[in-house]
Coordinates of C-alpha atoms and ligand atoms in Angstrom, one line a residue:
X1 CA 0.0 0.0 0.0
X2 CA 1.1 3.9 -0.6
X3 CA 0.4 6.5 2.6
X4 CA 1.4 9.4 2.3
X5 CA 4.3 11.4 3.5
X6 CA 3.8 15.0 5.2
X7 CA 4.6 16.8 1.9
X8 CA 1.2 14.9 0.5
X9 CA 3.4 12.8 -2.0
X10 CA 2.5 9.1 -2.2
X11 CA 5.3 7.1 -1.0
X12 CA 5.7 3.6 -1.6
X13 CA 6.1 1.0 1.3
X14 CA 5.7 -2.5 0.5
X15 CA 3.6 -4.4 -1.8
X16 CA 1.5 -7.4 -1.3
X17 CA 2.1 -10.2 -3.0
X18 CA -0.8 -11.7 -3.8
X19 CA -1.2 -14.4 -5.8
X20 CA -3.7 -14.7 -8.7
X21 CA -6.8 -17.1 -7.6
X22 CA -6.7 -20.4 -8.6
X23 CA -9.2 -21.1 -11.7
X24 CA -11.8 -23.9 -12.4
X25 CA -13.7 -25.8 -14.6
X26 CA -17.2 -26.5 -14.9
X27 CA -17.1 -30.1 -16.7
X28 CA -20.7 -31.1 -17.9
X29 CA -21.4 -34.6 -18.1
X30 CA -23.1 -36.9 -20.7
X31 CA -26.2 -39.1 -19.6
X32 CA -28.3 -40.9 -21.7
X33 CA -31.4 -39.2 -21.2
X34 CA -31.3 -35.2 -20.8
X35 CA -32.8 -34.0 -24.6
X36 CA -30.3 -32.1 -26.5
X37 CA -32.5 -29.3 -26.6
X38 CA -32.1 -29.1 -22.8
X39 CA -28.4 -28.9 -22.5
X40 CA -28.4 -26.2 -24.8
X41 CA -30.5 -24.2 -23.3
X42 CA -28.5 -24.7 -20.4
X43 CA -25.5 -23.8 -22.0
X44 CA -27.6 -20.7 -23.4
X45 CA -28.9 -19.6 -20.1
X46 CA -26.2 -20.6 -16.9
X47 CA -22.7 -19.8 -19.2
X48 CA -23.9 -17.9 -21.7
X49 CA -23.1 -19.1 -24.5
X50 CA -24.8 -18.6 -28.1
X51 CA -26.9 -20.9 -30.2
X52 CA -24.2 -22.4 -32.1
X53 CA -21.3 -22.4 -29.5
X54 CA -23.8 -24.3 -26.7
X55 CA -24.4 -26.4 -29.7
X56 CA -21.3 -27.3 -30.3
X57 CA -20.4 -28.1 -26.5
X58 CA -23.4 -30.4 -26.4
X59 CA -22.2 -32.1 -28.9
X60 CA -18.7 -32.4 -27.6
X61 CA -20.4 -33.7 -24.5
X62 CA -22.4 -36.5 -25.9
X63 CA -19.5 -37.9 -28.1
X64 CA -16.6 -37.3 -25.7
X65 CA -18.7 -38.0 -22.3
X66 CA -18.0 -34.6 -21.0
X67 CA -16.4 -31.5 -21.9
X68 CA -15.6 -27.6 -20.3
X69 CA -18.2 -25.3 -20.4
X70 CA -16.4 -22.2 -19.3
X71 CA -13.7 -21.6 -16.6
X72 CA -13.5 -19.1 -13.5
X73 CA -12.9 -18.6 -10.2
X74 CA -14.0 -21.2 -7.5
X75 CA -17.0 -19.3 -5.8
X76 CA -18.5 -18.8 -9.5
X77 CA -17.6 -22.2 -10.7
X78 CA -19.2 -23.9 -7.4
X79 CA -22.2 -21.6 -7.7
X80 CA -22.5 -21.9 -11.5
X81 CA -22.5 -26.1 -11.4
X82 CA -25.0 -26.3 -8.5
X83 CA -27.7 -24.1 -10.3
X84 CA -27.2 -26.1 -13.3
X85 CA -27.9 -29.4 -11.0
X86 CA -30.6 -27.7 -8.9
X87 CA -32.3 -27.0 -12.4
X88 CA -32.2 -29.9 -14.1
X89 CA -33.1 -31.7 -11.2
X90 CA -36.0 -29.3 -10.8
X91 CA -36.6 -30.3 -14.7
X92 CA -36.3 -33.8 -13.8
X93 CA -33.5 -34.2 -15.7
X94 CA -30.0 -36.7 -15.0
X95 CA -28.3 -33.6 -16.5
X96 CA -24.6 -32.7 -13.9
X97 CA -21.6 -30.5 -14.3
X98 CA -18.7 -31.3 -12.1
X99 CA -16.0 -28.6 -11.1
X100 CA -12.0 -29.2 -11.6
X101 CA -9.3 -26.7 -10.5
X102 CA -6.9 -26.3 -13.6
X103 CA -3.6 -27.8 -13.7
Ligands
TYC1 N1 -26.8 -38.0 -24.4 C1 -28.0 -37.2 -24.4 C2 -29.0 -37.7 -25.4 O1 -28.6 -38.5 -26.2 C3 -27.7 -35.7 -24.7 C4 -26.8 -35.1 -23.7 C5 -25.8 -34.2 -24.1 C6 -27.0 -35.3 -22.4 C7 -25.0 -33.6 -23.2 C8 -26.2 -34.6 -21.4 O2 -24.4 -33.1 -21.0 C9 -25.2 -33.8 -21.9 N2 -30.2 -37.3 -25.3

């Protein structure tokens, strides 16, 4: 932090060294039984994504078994995967995401 010395100039002291926060994914999941259409709207509504990107994910997830739907810091990515699951559960659909810290 600066204060300031008693000619009113900023003077340095010491700095923090903080390091940057740690970053995570939100992995979603395949099943076999959440409709396309669902996920995408998902993808469309929780992560923002448009049409054709959330599309694209969807995709990834049903032929890969899962795939990244976007990456941030843990509070969002915690809070961004449980209102996914508390949706589709609320939908009534097998639908998950998962978080991962990055490597
Ligand atoms: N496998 C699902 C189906 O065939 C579609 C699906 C895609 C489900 C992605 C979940 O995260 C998912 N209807």
């Amino acid at each position: 932090p600066e204060h300031e010395d008693d000619h009113g100039l900023a003077v340095e002291t010491s700095k923090p060294q903080l390091k940057p926060p740690s970053r995570y994914k939100v992995i979603m999941l395949n099943d076999d039984y959440t409709p396309m259409d669902f996920v995408v709207e998902v993808l469309e509504r929780f992560f923002a994504h448009n049409r054709e990107s959330a599309t694209q994910i969807m995709l990834k997830v049903h032929t890969e078994g899962r795939a990244v739907c976007g990456i941030y810091t843990r509070d969002i990515a915690e809070t961004k995967a449980a209102d996914v699951n508390d949706y589709a559960r609320e939908c009534q659909h097998p639908l998950m995401c998962q978080i991962e810290r990055e490597a």
